[in-house]
Every structure is written in structure tokens, then in C-alpha cells.
XYZ file of C-alpha atoms in Angstrom:
306
model
C 149.546 199.262 294.918
C 146.291 200.691 296.190
C 143.438 198.226 296.584
C 140.472 198.678 294.318
C 137.424 199.697 296.298
C 134.373 197.626 295.465
C 131.365 199.795 294.797
C 128.475 199.219 297.192
C 125.164 198.989 295.322
C 122.576 201.545 296.427
C 119.764 200.187 298.618
C 116.586 199.176 296.830
C 113.890 201.828 296.935
C 110.818 200.980 298.982
C 107.687 200.120 297.053
C 104.708 202.092 298.346
C 101.557 200.048 297.706
C 98.263 201.890 298.212
C 94.920 200.377 299.231
C 91.639 202.292 298.930
C 88.193 201.073 300.008
C 84.704 202.523 299.821
C 81.659 200.961 301.440
C 78.697 202.004 299.267
C 77.944 202.173 295.548
C 77.577 205.955 295.493
C 80.991 206.637 297.031
C 84.022 207.264 294.839
C 87.611 206.164 295.312
C 88.934 209.321 293.662
C 89.737 211.286 296.851
C 91.600 208.354 298.426
C 93.425 207.569 295.175
C 94.549 211.203 294.835
C 95.988 211.204 298.376
C 97.721 207.859 297.882
C 99.183 208.990 294.573
C 100.418 212.238 296.147
C 102.105 210.152 298.876
C 104.152 208.399 296.171
C 102.361 205.044 295.907
C 103.655 202.950 293.011
C 100.451 200.943 292.716
C 96.980 201.555 294.125
C 94.426 198.773 294.647
C 90.748 199.717 294.947
C 87.942 197.748 296.573
C 84.207 198.085 297.205
C 83.149 196.492 300.470
C 81.570 197.002 303.859
C 83.802 198.017 306.737
C 81.996 195.461 308.945
C 83.339 192.484 307.000
C 86.834 191.019 306.691
C 85.887 189.178 303.487
C 87.699 191.479 301.088
C 89.238 189.601 298.151
C 91.242 192.601 296.862
C 92.817 193.210 300.265
C 93.568 189.497 300.678
C 95.345 189.486 297.297
C 97.308 192.656 298.124
C 98.464 191.285 301.497
C 99.568 188.051 299.834
C 101.614 189.857 297.144
C 103.495 192.207 299.507
C 107.157 191.330 300.061
C 109.876 192.380 302.521
C 110.686 196.104 302.256
C 107.288 197.079 300.827
C 105.072 199.645 302.576
C 101.292 199.227 302.614
C 99.685 202.689 302.624
C 96.084 203.689 303.391
C 94.469 207.087 303.823
C 92.852 206.221 307.178
C 92.969 203.218 309.466
C 89.265 202.475 308.988
C 89.912 201.886 305.262
C 91.966 198.807 306.164
C 90.380 197.269 309.265
C 86.967 196.893 310.827
C 88.283 196.981 314.405
C 91.429 197.671 316.384
C 92.018 193.948 316.939
C 91.681 193.233 313.197
C 94.110 196.071 312.429
C 96.672 194.681 314.877
C 96.329 191.178 313.403
C 97.062 192.492 309.902
C 100.014 194.636 311.006
C 101.489 191.785 313.072
C 101.433 189.533 310.006
C 103.060 192.261 307.874
C 105.792 192.794 310.471
C 106.682 189.090 310.463
C 107.232 189.323 306.713
C 109.291 192.535 306.869
C 106.511 194.712 305.398
C 105.790 198.173 306.831
C 102.412 199.891 307.217
C 101.541 203.580 307.013
C 98.296 205.520 307.495
C 98.432 209.008 305.988
C 95.953 210.675 308.355
C 96.880 208.779 311.528
C 100.170 208.712 313.493
C 100.856 205.100 312.510
C 103.983 204.285 310.493
C 105.693 201.030 311.507
C 108.978 202.156 309.913
C 109.427 204.884 312.591
C 109.783 204.702 316.409
C 106.919 207.178 316.838
C 104.656 205.083 314.653
C 105.491 201.928 316.597
C 104.670 203.728 319.856
C 101.247 204.669 318.460
C 100.764 201.012 317.555
C 101.507 199.954 321.127
C 98.894 202.432 322.339
C 96.380 200.899 319.917
C 97.235 197.468 321.308
C 96.419 198.653 324.815
C 93.144 200.128 323.527
C 92.240 196.820 321.884
C 92.874 194.949 325.136
C 90.685 197.432 327.016
C 87.992 197.111 324.337
C 87.889 193.315 324.730
C 87.736 193.594 328.532
C 84.854 196.103 328.405
C 82.868 193.968 325.944
C 83.302 190.897 328.152
C 82.242 192.890 331.223
C 79.155 194.309 329.476
C 78.170 190.843 328.251
C 78.383 189.346 331.752
C 76.459 192.262 333.260
C 73.727 191.970 330.614
C 73.305 188.234 331.181
C 73.160 188.741 334.947
C 70.535 191.496 334.630
C 68.438 189.391 332.231
C 68.568 186.418 334.594
C 67.438 188.638 337.506
C 64.400 189.675 335.431
C 63.561 186.056 334.678
C 64.643 186.165 331.034
C 66.467 183.242 329.421
C 69.737 184.094 327.696
C 70.062 183.326 324.007
C 68.138 183.867 320.771
C 64.353 183.416 321.221
C 63.978 182.566 317.523
C 66.432 179.697 317.803
C 64.801 178.383 320.970
C 61.460 178.345 319.139
C 63.076 176.791 316.031
C 61.844 179.557 313.719
C 63.115 178.859 310.152
C 64.159 182.480 309.520
C 66.185 182.588 312.761
C 67.877 179.281 311.940
C 68.777 180.542 308.433
C 70.147 183.818 309.824
C 72.248 181.993 312.436
C 73.624 179.601 309.793
C 74.503 182.512 307.479
C 76.266 184.371 310.305
C 78.236 181.242 311.244
C 79.193 180.686 307.609
C 80.401 184.289 307.236
C 82.368 184.140 310.493
C 84.091 180.966 309.262
C 85.102 182.663 306.000
C 86.431 185.722 307.837
C 88.483 183.491 310.137
C 89.980 181.678 307.130
C 90.897 184.917 305.347
C 92.478 186.381 308.478
C 94.642 183.302 309.110
C 95.379 182.362 305.475
C 98.858 183.905 305.437
C 99.976 181.453 308.127
C 98.952 178.214 306.342
C 97.885 178.753 302.712
C 101.429 179.395 301.332
C 102.532 175.965 302.614
C 99.474 174.326 301.063
C 100.309 175.985 297.734
C 103.892 174.718 297.968
C 102.864 171.107 298.561
C 99.545 170.504 296.788
C 98.668 168.558 294.713
C 102.031 166.766 294.475
C 101.757 165.714 298.130
C 98.919 164.015 299.984
C 96.668 165.913 302.369
C 98.022 163.779 305.200
C 101.604 164.928 304.559
C 100.531 168.569 304.204
C 98.753 168.397 307.570
C 101.791 166.857 309.229
C 104.071 169.608 307.897
C 101.670 172.362 308.996
C 101.234 170.887 312.459
C 105.006 170.694 312.871
C 104.912 174.484 312.408
C 102.538 174.893 315.344
C 99.134 174.509 313.667
C 96.369 172.134 314.739
C 94.829 170.865 311.496
C 93.130 167.602 310.599
C 92.889 166.404 306.995
C 89.118 166.943 306.992
C 89.307 170.514 308.330
C 92.158 171.512 306.003
C 90.397 170.154 302.905
C 87.225 171.979 303.926
C 89.184 175.229 304.392
C 90.895 174.944 300.997
C 87.566 174.084 299.309
C 86.078 177.281 300.771
C 89.020 179.446 299.672
C 88.774 177.999 296.156
C 85.004 178.610 296.114
C 85.610 182.268 297.068
C 88.272 182.506 294.295
C 90.965 183.198 296.889
C 92.928 180.059 295.953
C 93.592 178.043 292.787
C 91.314 175.044 292.105
C 94.442 173.007 291.261
C 95.074 172.638 295.013
C 92.104 170.244 295.143
C 93.388 167.952 292.370
C 94.086 164.327 293.256
C 97.687 163.740 294.328
C 99.701 161.197 292.278
C 99.382 157.626 293.503
C 102.623 156.076 294.659
C 103.473 152.749 296.291
C 103.042 152.681 300.106
C 106.806 152.373 300.597
C 107.212 155.856 299.111
C 105.575 157.398 302.205
C 108.855 158.425 303.827
C 110.241 159.851 300.593
C 107.137 162.025 300.146
C 107.223 163.114 303.777
C 110.892 164.154 303.597
C 110.207 166.034 300.350
C 107.236 167.838 301.930
C 109.320 168.921 304.935
C 112.126 170.173 302.675
C 109.739 172.135 300.432
C 107.935 173.754 303.383
C 111.224 174.984 304.859
C 114.189 174.933 302.420
C 116.523 176.269 305.143
C 116.435 172.979 307.087
C 119.614 170.898 307.095
C 119.642 167.101 306.727
C 120.168 166.853 310.496
C 117.176 169.184 311.117
C 114.916 167.025 308.934
C 116.176 163.903 310.722
C 115.212 165.520 314.027
C 111.714 166.292 312.746
C 111.226 162.689 311.608
C 112.276 161.496 315.074
C 109.753 163.842 316.701
C 107.024 162.628 314.322
C 107.647 159.061 315.473
C 108.742 157.796 312.041
C 110.961 154.733 312.160
C 114.337 154.996 310.376
C 114.622 153.152 307.068
C 117.780 151.272 308.045
C 116.695 150.408 311.560
C 118.016 151.934 314.736
C 116.324 154.396 317.080
C 117.278 157.702 315.476
C 117.336 159.079 311.972
C 120.723 159.838 310.443
C 121.431 162.632 307.923
C 122.663 159.993 305.448
C 119.239 158.285 305.469
C 117.505 161.619 304.898
C 119.912 162.358 302.028
C 119.051 159.021 300.361
C 115.321 159.804 300.525
C 115.862 163.325 299.179
C 117.902 161.951 296.261
C 115.021 159.612 295.500
C 112.556 162.514 295.705
C 114.662 164.418 293.155
C 114.518 161.427 290.789
C 110.720 161.241 291.090
C 110.397 164.995 290.498
C 109.029 165.777 293.951
C 112.015 168.060 294.543
C 113.676 170.276 292.004
C 117.230 171.562 291.972
C 118.156 175.254 291.791
């Protein structure tokens, strides 16, 4: 008897997601939208914003919603990024998540070998750009010193109020841009764990992933993202109070939520590295002890089954 051949489902079609940006009130998105639509984009997101700023809420939302297999499409590279280094940061994050990027008028398409080669060339250009800026800065400071001028902002040295306000505003904007650029690496974990878990546990989970947060800095960052309407205010709600002995249960639950692929033995290893003492004594955590804490977390509702 001949074996029945199981039909192989066709591969899922790529979603082409368009992003259009104009920088002044009198510009129109129409030309960009027409090109993106002609390229086959399923959805097109439009934004008004200066090319000199990374604080673009529409772009931040689009980047967050993209999933593996999607293609982010723009008409030109300058519609997405304000500099080569910013462009490379965005594309690197997309690549880690399995998302491709395509620019219609530039030879950049990360789904093709040619496009990846162009990206490598851009990376070399960005490195050269940083080196030239550093060299010009050093040369300028040296020339100013030779002429007897003091480096720095004269307004700040003289404590002029307008200079102090301008410097504070620039620092505040730079902080926001840094948060938006890095949000994809830490905000999803915060959303998974808050407010069910304490800030202390969230920080410990993030730092186990290679970050360097403190509770104070993380709370400040989330407050700012909420203020800019880039995160839900619920993240700032007070976490439920539990007896002190529940600390290990909450910590195990936080680790499991942040990375569901971890085995009981993996979680035990993380607890050892964190310096947590095993519940039943001994020098090393055992998978059975982790399992007991996870069962307790399920009963308290900190973990949910499939």
C-alpha cells in the first residue's frame, strides 16, 4: 500500500510594513505613501517629525509591533534614521528579531546578499564618520587652547540662566532619545513582569541578561516612557505585598516569565549565580527545589499555565 503523502503547508507570505515621515507642516506624505503602496506594503504608518530627533512615537510603536518575517519598508534611508549609526542600531535590532529592512531608493535590503553587503559598507562609513568627528574635536580643542581660549560653553561658565536652561533641555532630550533607542532591549521584560513583580526582581532579571540597571534608574526610565505615552501607566502601579518568605518564589517566577525556554536546571543555575541560598540547605540549587517554588507561584497566580 502506498503511503499517504502529507501536504506541506505553503510558507506564510511576508508582511510589508511601510513607514513614511515628513519633517515640516507644509510637506505631504502622499508621494511616499504612493511609492510604499506600489511596493506592496500591507500597512503604512505616517509620522510628522524632525529628522534630527530620534523621539518619534509612531516609529517606536511600529518597531515594537514588527514580528519575525516582517519587512519594514521606507522610501529613502533618511526617512527612517537621522544618521548612519542610528540606522545601523535600528537594523541590528530588527535582525535580532528576524525582521528584514528595505529602502526603495537605496541598495539596502537585508533579505538579499547584495543588500547585506551595502549594509556592511554603511557600517564602515559610520566607523569612519565617528573617527573623523573625534579627530576634528581634538584638533579644534588644541587650536582653541593655542589661542588662549578655554574649552566649553561660555554661557555655562558665566552661569547665564538661558544657557543653563538650554543645556538642561538638551540633556533631557538626549536622555529620552537614548531610552527610545534602547527600549527594545529592556522594555518588553518590564512589561512582562510589572506590576506583579517588584522593581528589585525586575532589575535582577534584566541584569542577568547583561544590562546594568539599578532600581532607581529603571523606575526613572519607565516613568519617562509613560510620560511620553510610549508605555502603559499600569507598569508604575504598586506591586502586591507578599510575606518576606515569598521572595524566592517571586524571583523564580520572574526568571521563568522573562525567559520561558529555561529549564528547571537552568533556573537553578541562575539562582546559584545570583548568590541565593537554597531553600532546603546545601550549596547548590536543585531542579526539584525550583519546581516546588514554581508550583507555589502557579497557586498564587504569578505564573499561568498554557
